[in-house]
Amino acid sequence: MEQEEEEEAAAAADSQLTYRIERPVYDEAFIRTKLRHRKEDSSTLRQRLAEKFQCSSKKAKAVALNFLPILTWLPSYPVKQNLFSDVVSGLSTGVVQLPQGLAYAMLAAVPPVYGLYSSFYPVLLYTFFGTSRHISIGTFAVISLMIGGVVVREVPDSKFILLPANGSNMSAVLDVETRDFRRVQVAVVLTTLVGVIQIVFGLLRFGFVAIYLTEPLVRGFTTAASVHVFISQLKYLLGVKTQRFTGPLSAVYSVAAVVTDITTTNVSTLVLGLGCLVFLYAVKDLNERFKKKLPIPIPGEIIVVLVSTGVSYGLSLSDNHKVDVVGKIPTGLLPPAVPEFSLLPSLVTDSFAVAIVGFSMGISLAKTFALKHGYSVDGNQELIALGLCNFISSFFQTFAITCSMSRSLVQESTGGKTQIAGLLASLVVLLVVVAIGFVFQPLPQTALAAIIMVNLLGMFKQFRDIPNLWRTSKIELAIWLVAFVASVLLGLDYGLMVAILFAIVTVIYRTQSPKSSLLGHVPNTGLYCDVDEYEEVAEYEGIKIFHSNSSIYFANSDLYVNALKEKTGVNPELIQAARKGWKKRKEKTNSGYSSPMKICAKYKEEAVTHEVLQENHVMEVQKNGQLEDRRSDSNSEEAVFLERLCAVHSVVLDWTSANFIDSVGAKAIKQVIKEYAAVDVRVVIAGCNRSLLAELDTLQFFTGDTTTRMVFPTVHDAVLHCQHSNAHRPAAPTTEVT
């Protein structure tokens, strides 16, 4: 068995590629004599602008194709291969989109018909401007809830209470019609501003802003939003009349209000709602279990809508059992109208939050489907597309939209190939709006609440992230938990702000607390690894190679220097102090006899101190370039006598992980080089990339004693240089005195 393993190892060694090279040791000064920079563009700013904005047929075509992606695929649309799949997918998605539009309008605190408008116009527009082939644009629970929070804050019920005239005994009445009209105005203006922000961000190529919403942050935030959505639907499920709360602790207040009034639960509403919940959950489970066998998913939502509407109409649940229903749904589309822009000032902050969250949800799902089906999406064009969908649609009385995960999965799983499926889904909604909208007027609100709650199951499954993140990344787990807790307790707007700030703090923490290590040489290779991690790695005698996996700037430069001194065991300040002490002791001993003195370094708990000791103290031996101590019978102090003030003659700074350096970091490194030179320790830099070298040139780092001859392209170059230089260095004088 052992012989077979040896033969296999030998065969593997023979089959390995050989990397053999022989060259001189390079430093930066030599490299600069061999490399020539390309000539810089000498054109003026005016010339560059003129060239950039010069119009040509080629540029005009490229702009048109970028702005209207539909022109890139519609002319070559394969009708025979894709049309049937897109039709089936579009009808299936439209059947799901219809009840979700009605339900999510409740979350946005506007009448249900506006959810249908928001399920038609934006979907139609995205077909022309979007780059994803599979996402389903329209109403979405998280965005609808964020809009509803703003709407209720700006237009509370308390402003529309009609008091009885002439002091009669009649109770106060809520002017629902006027309130809803005002709430629609706020939602529409907010949507307009969201669209403008997204369009501007897209034109400025700010698609990268989504990277600041890291995946754990988004998942923690959306899970918290699901909790808010679930709590907001409890009153509709139970038929309890409570006010809608906004701001910090709104979730707590909402739960408290429902619990307080739970004795007023409408039994008919609760029974119908629970029946819808059980049915929808069963259908969702069947669709998941048999998704490979079912040609299309069972449309549980539309079944619930049709059956509950029929039951409500047949039993007159609204009149006989006081069950809340959708109410009036006007037939036809509303004419375009200019939003009430006087409401803008109080909505700016909220609009940024809605715009960024909406885009983040859309682009993450679009990239997921693009990766799965082998095409690409343009983040900046997606921003523009969402912005145009929101901005243009707002003139037709819609509220802000993004893509929906549940509908997108339906559109993709039923065979959707292009946004033709989305177009057909919007036509299904249009048919209901212009022809049969009145049919859904008896639809119970508890059925819509059941639809919303069951659709949250996928988001609640994100709680499974917690054990996974605990095993893989504690910092990302902290981001998830902070995003969740802050958003639940403080509300979605403040919670998102806190989560983003915390995510940025974690980045600062990582750069301020990088992992640092000493590197050693792997025998018979040019590789250098952590000496504490691998047994085979050995340090070169007298050379310390320091590695830190971060850049060097104002926030961590002091930490970098402290880690360098701690890891290498060479502290110039302490060595200088030891030297001064030795000189003072020498002056005192000149007047009389004293036992020989030697400079000694004591290692206690990885801290280094230097003292002048009597010769009858502890004797030390040096092994493998590191100082090891041996206890003396007379004294338990750990010490080593040095022929020189320090056993280390060279320190190599491995900068292969450094991406940038600022003026504070450059000054700190120059000071380190100066301090180490004062105690006869050479400092060199290795693995510095070209952009970092350019920054060092700009900061005038290479001046005085700090030259480009101290910079080497690899750690191995630096080590060979240090070994060669030390071999030709004159011997240091002894430090022993009498």
PDB file of N, CA and C in Angstrom, residues 657-713:
ATOM      1  N   SER A 657      -0.888  43.048   0.116  1.00  0.00           N
ATOM      2  CA  SER A 657      -2.320  43.226   0.389  1.00  0.00           C
ATOM      3  C   SER A 657      -2.739  44.683   0.433  1.00  0.00           C
ATOM      4  N   ALA A 658      -1.782  45.609   0.380  1.00  0.00           N
ATOM      5  CA  ALA A 658      -2.112  47.036   0.498  1.00  0.00           C
ATOM      6  C   ALA A 658      -2.627  47.577  -0.834  1.00  0.00           C
ATOM      7  N   ASN A 659      -3.767  48.257  -0.794  1.00  0.00           N
ATOM      8  CA  ASN A 659      -4.352  48.834  -2.007  1.00  0.00           C
ATOM      9  C   ASN A 659      -4.101  50.329  -2.122  1.00  0.00           C
ATOM     10  N   PHE A 660      -3.975  51.001  -0.983  1.00  0.00           N
ATOM     11  CA  PHE A 660      -3.744  52.444  -1.020  1.00  0.00           C
ATOM     12  C   PHE A 660      -3.041  52.868   0.256  1.00  0.00           C
ATOM     13  N   ILE A 661      -2.507  54.083   0.235  1.00  0.00           N
ATOM     14  CA  ILE A 661      -1.858  54.689   1.391  1.00  0.00           C
ATOM     15  C   ILE A 661      -2.108  56.187   1.318  1.00  0.00           C
ATOM     16  N   ASP A 662      -2.336  56.810   2.459  1.00  0.00           N
ATOM     17  CA  ASP A 662      -2.541  58.255   2.458  1.00  0.00           C
ATOM     18  C   ASP A 662      -1.329  58.936   3.085  1.00  0.00           C
ATOM     19  N   SER A 663      -1.396  60.270   3.213  1.00  0.00           N
ATOM     20  CA  SER A 663      -0.239  61.025   3.704  1.00  0.00           C
ATOM     21  C   SER A 663       0.116  60.645   5.142  1.00  0.00           C
ATOM     22  N   VAL A 664      -0.909  60.375   5.967  1.00  0.00           N
ATOM     23  CA  VAL A 664      -0.647  59.990   7.353  1.00  0.00           C
ATOM     24  C   VAL A 664       0.072  58.647   7.407  1.00  0.00           C
ATOM     25  N   GLY A 665      -0.401  57.692   6.606  1.00  0.00           N
ATOM     26  CA  GLY A 665       0.250  56.392   6.567  1.00  0.00           C
ATOM     27  C   GLY A 665       1.673  56.486   6.044  1.00  0.00           C
ATOM     28  N   ALA A 666       1.898  57.311   4.996  1.00  0.00           N
ATOM     29  CA  ALA A 666       3.241  57.464   4.439  1.00  0.00           C
ATOM     30  C   ALA A 666       4.198  58.072   5.464  1.00  0.00           C
ATOM     31  N   LYS A 667       3.735  59.081   6.213  1.00  0.00           N
ATOM     32  CA  LYS A 667       4.583  59.685   7.246  1.00  0.00           C
ATOM     33  C   LYS A 667       4.916  58.678   8.338  1.00  0.00           C
ATOM     34  N   ALA A 668       3.926  57.848   8.710  1.00  0.00           N
ATOM     35  CA  ALA A 668       4.168  56.842   9.748  1.00  0.00           C
ATOM     36  C   ALA A 668       5.232  55.843   9.301  1.00  0.00           C
ATOM     37  N   ILE A 669       5.184  55.413   8.041  1.00  0.00           N
ATOM     38  CA  ILE A 669       6.164  54.445   7.539  1.00  0.00           C
ATOM     39  C   ILE A 669       7.550  55.083   7.452  1.00  0.00           C
ATOM     40  N   LYS A 670       7.625  56.322   7.010  1.00  0.00           N
ATOM     41  CA  LYS A 670       8.925  57.002   6.946  1.00  0.00           C
ATOM     42  C   LYS A 670       9.522  57.145   8.343  1.00  0.00           C
ATOM     43  N   GLN A 671       8.682  57.438   9.321  1.00  0.00           N
ATOM     44  CA  GLN A 671       9.163  57.555  10.687  1.00  0.00           C
ATOM     45  C   GLN A 671       9.674  56.213  11.208  1.00  0.00           C
ATOM     46  N   VAL A 672       8.968  55.128  10.860  1.00  0.00           N
ATOM     47  CA  VAL A 672       9.410  53.788  11.253  1.00  0.00           C
ATOM     48  C   VAL A 672      10.771  53.480  10.645  1.00  0.00           C
ATOM     49  N   ILE A 673      10.931  53.784   9.367  1.00  0.00           N
ATOM     50  CA  ILE A 673      12.210  53.529   8.694  1.00  0.00           C
ATOM     51  C   ILE A 673      13.332  54.296   9.387  1.00  0.00           C
ATOM     52  N   LYS A 674      13.064  55.544   9.757  1.00  0.00           N
ATOM     53  CA  LYS A 674      14.065  56.382  10.430  1.00  0.00           C
ATOM     54  C   LYS A 674      14.406  55.828  11.814  1.00  0.00           C
ATOM     55  N   GLU A 675      13.370  55.418  12.579  1.00  0.00           N
ATOM     56  CA  GLU A 675      13.598  54.889  13.927  1.00  0.00           C
ATOM     57  C   GLU A 675      14.399  53.595  13.890  1.00  0.00           C
ATOM     58  N   TYR A 676      14.087  52.715  12.945  1.00  0.00           N
ATOM     59  CA  TYR A 676      14.804  51.452  12.856  1.00  0.00           C
ATOM     60  C   TYR A 676      16.242  51.664  12.379  1.00  0.00           C
ATOM     61  N   ALA A 677      16.435  52.610  11.494  1.00  0.00           N
ATOM     62  CA  ALA A 677      17.797  52.905  11.026  1.00  0.00           C
ATOM     63  C   ALA A 677      18.672  53.396  12.176  1.00  0.00           C
ATOM     64  N   ALA A 678      18.060  54.093  13.137  1.00  0.00           N
ATOM     65  CA  ALA A 678      18.813  54.618  14.278  1.00  0.00           C
ATOM     66  C   ALA A 678      19.352  53.512  15.172  1.00  0.00           C
ATOM     67  N   VAL A 679      18.727  52.333  15.125  1.00  0.00           N
ATOM     68  CA  VAL A 679      19.216  51.199  15.922  1.00  0.00           C
ATOM     69  C   VAL A 679      19.814  50.126  15.027  1.00  0.00           C
ATOM     70  N   ASP A 680      20.241  50.539  13.827  1.00  0.00           N
ATOM     71  CA  ASP A 680      20.975  49.664  12.913  1.00  0.00           C
ATOM     72  C   ASP A 680      20.120  48.513  12.387  1.00  0.00           C
ATOM     73  N   VAL A 681      18.849  48.785  12.119  1.00  0.00           N
ATOM     74  CA  VAL A 681      17.955  47.798  11.513  1.00  0.00           C
ATOM     75  C   VAL A 681      17.440  48.362  10.191  1.00  0.00           C
ATOM     76  N   ARG A 682      17.658  47.619   9.124  1.00  0.00           N
ATOM     77  CA  ARG A 682      17.246  48.054   7.793  1.00  0.00           C
ATOM     78  C   ARG A 682      15.777  47.692   7.569  1.00  0.00           C
ATOM     79  N   VAL A 683      14.999  48.602   6.983  1.00  0.00           N
ATOM     80  CA  VAL A 683      13.596  48.346   6.623  1.00  0.00           C
ATOM     81  C   VAL A 683      13.456  48.446   5.115  1.00  0.00           C
ATOM     82  N   VAL A 684      12.883  47.409   4.498  1.00  0.00           N
ATOM     83  CA  VAL A 684      12.619  47.435   3.063  1.00  0.00           C
ATOM     84  C   VAL A 684      11.153  47.062   2.836  1.00  0.00           C
ATOM     85  N   ILE A 685      10.666  47.389   1.649  1.00  0.00           N
ATOM     86  CA  ILE A 685       9.260  47.164   1.292  1.00  0.00           C
ATOM     87  C   ILE A 685       9.201  46.197   0.119  1.00  0.00           C
ATOM     88  N   ALA A 686       8.248  45.261   0.165  1.00  0.00           N
ATOM     89  CA  ALA A 686       8.133  44.256  -0.895  1.00  0.00           C
ATOM     90  C   ALA A 686       6.680  44.121  -1.339  1.00  0.00           C
ATOM     91  N   GLY A 687       6.505  43.742  -2.618  1.00  0.00           N
ATOM     92  CA  GLY A 687       5.172  43.439  -3.140  1.00  0.00           C
ATOM     93  C   GLY A 687       4.283  44.643  -3.325  1.00  0.00           C
ATOM     94  N   CYS A 688       4.855  45.787  -3.585  1.00  0.00           N
ATOM     95  CA  CYS A 688       4.072  47.023  -3.728  1.00  0.00           C
ATOM     96  C   CYS A 688       3.565  47.139  -5.166  1.00  0.00           C
ATOM     97  N   ASN A 689       2.237  47.269  -5.351  1.00  0.00           N
ATOM     98  CA  ASN A 689       1.704  47.353  -6.714  1.00  0.00           C
ATOM     99  C   ASN A 689       1.971  48.720  -7.323  1.00  0.00           C
ATOM    100  N   ARG A 690       1.780  48.823  -8.638  1.00  0.00           N
ATOM    101  CA  ARG A 690       2.167  50.037  -9.359  1.00  0.00           C
ATOM    102  C   ARG A 690       1.315  51.247  -8.966  1.00  0.00           C
ATOM    103  N   SER A 691       0.031  51.035  -8.731  1.00  0.00           N
ATOM    104  CA  SER A 691      -0.815  52.174  -8.346  1.00  0.00           C
ATOM    105  C   SER A 691      -0.422  52.698  -6.971  1.00  0.00           C
ATOM    106  N   LEU A 692      -0.029  51.793  -6.076  1.00  0.00           N
ATOM    107  CA  LEU A 692       0.429  52.221  -4.753  1.00  0.00           C
ATOM    108  C   LEU A 692       1.751  52.968  -4.863  1.00  0.00           C
ATOM    109  N   LEU A 693       2.613  52.513  -5.744  1.00  0.00           N
ATOM    110  CA  LEU A 693       3.874  53.229  -5.969  1.00  0.00           C
ATOM    111  C   LEU A 693       3.625  54.629  -6.518  1.00  0.00           C
ATOM    112  N   ALA A 694       2.617  54.745  -7.399  1.00  0.00           N
ATOM    113  CA  ALA A 694       2.279  56.069  -7.928  1.00  0.00           C
ATOM    114  C   ALA A 694       1.795  56.988  -6.802  1.00  0.00           C
ATOM    115  N   GLU A 695       1.024  56.445  -5.871  1.00  0.00           N
ATOM    116  CA  GLU A 695       0.580  57.246  -4.732  1.00  0.00           C
ATOM    117  C   GLU A 695       1.758  57.672  -3.864  1.00  0.00           C
ATOM    118  N   LEU A 696       2.706  56.779  -3.664  1.00  0.00           N
ATOM    119  CA  LEU A 696       3.898  57.120  -2.887  1.00  0.00           C
ATOM    120  C   LEU A 696       4.701  58.218  -3.573  1.00  0.00           C
ATOM    121  N   ASP A 697       4.789  58.163  -4.901  1.00  0.00           N
ATOM    122  CA  ASP A 697       5.465  59.240  -5.636  1.00  0.00           C
ATOM    123  C   ASP A 697       4.750  60.562  -5.438  1.00  0.00           C
ATOM    124  N   THR A 698       3.433  60.529  -5.533  1.00  0.00           N
ATOM    125  CA  THR A 698       2.649  61.757  -5.347  1.00  0.00           C
ATOM    126  C   THR A 698       2.837  62.327  -3.946  1.00  0.00           C
ATOM    127  N   LEU A 699       2.937  61.454  -2.952  1.00  0.00           N
ATOM    128  CA  LEU A 699       3.117  61.896  -1.563  1.00  0.00           C
ATOM    129  C   LEU A 699       4.565  62.255  -1.244  1.00  0.00           C
ATOM    130  N   GLN A 700       5.449  62.183  -2.265  1.00  0.00           N
ATOM    131  CA  GLN A 700       6.883  62.487  -2.103  1.00  0.00           C
ATOM    132  C   GLN A 700       7.508  61.612  -1.010  1.00  0.00           C
ATOM    133  N   PHE A 701       7.181  60.348  -1.074  1.00  0.00           N
ATOM    134  CA  PHE A 701       7.679  59.395  -0.090  1.00  0.00           C
ATOM    135  C   PHE A 701       9.170  59.118  -0.287  1.00  0.00           C
ATOM    136  N   PHE A 702       9.590  59.051  -1.540  1.00  0.00           N
ATOM    137  CA  PHE A 702      10.979  58.697  -1.838  1.00  0.00           C
ATOM    138  C   PHE A 702      11.850  59.941  -1.845  1.00  0.00           C
ATOM    139  N   THR A 703      12.143  60.433  -0.660  1.00  0.00           N
ATOM    140  CA  THR A 703      13.021  61.590  -0.487  1.00  0.00           C
ATOM    141  C   THR A 703      13.994  61.293   0.645  1.00  0.00           C
ATOM    142  N   GLY A 704      15.150  61.975   0.605  1.00  0.00           N
ATOM    143  CA  GLY A 704      16.131  61.783   1.669  1.00  0.00           C
ATOM    144  C   GLY A 704      16.695  60.380   1.646  1.00  0.00           C
ATOM    145  N   ASP A 705      16.737  59.741   2.836  1.00  0.00           N
ATOM    146  CA  ASP A 705      17.290  58.392   2.945  1.00  0.00           C
ATOM    147  C   ASP A 705      16.341  57.315   2.430  1.00  0.00           C
ATOM    148  N   THR A 706      15.071  57.665   2.232  1.00  0.00           N
ATOM    149  CA  THR A 706      14.095  56.707   1.716  1.00  0.00           C
ATOM    150  C   THR A 706      14.101  56.775   0.195  1.00  0.00           C
ATOM    151  N   THR A 707      14.589  55.747  -0.452  1.00  0.00           N
ATOM    152  CA  THR A 707      14.729  55.744  -1.904  1.00  0.00           C
ATOM    153  C   THR A 707      14.014  54.541  -2.507  1.00  0.00           C
ATOM    154  N   THR A 708      13.925  54.541  -3.809  1.00  0.00           N
ATOM    155  CA  THR A 708      13.288  53.425  -4.506  1.00  0.00           C
ATOM    156  C   THR A 708      14.124  52.152  -4.435  1.00  0.00           C
ATOM    157  N   ARG A 709      15.368  52.252  -3.986  1.00  0.00           N
ATOM    158  CA  ARG A 709      16.192  51.046  -3.818  1.00  0.00           C
ATOM    159  C   ARG A 709      15.756  50.219  -2.607  1.00  0.00           C
ATOM    160  N   MET A 710      14.861  50.770  -1.809  1.00  0.00           N
ATOM    161  CA  MET A 710      14.334  50.047  -0.649  1.00  0.00           C
ATOM    162  C   MET A 710      13.070  49.277  -0.993  1.00  0.00           C
ATOM    163  N   VAL A 711      12.590  49.374  -2.231  1.00  0.00           N
ATOM    164  CA  VAL A 711      11.337  48.744  -2.647  1.00  0.00           C
ATOM    165  C   VAL A 711      11.649  47.613  -3.624  1.00  0.00           C
ATOM    166  N   PHE A 712      11.062  46.430  -3.383  1.00  0.00           N
ATOM    167  CA  PHE A 712      11.341  45.250  -4.187  1.00  0.00           C
ATOM    168  C   PHE A 712      10.028  44.652  -4.689  1.00  0.00           C
ATOM    169  N   PRO A 713      10.047  44.065  -5.884  1.00  0.00           N
ATOM    170  CA  PRO A 713       8.792  43.556  -6.469  1.00  0.00           C
ATOM    171  C   PRO A 713       8.237  42.337  -5.738  1.00  0.00           C
TER     172      PRO A 713
END
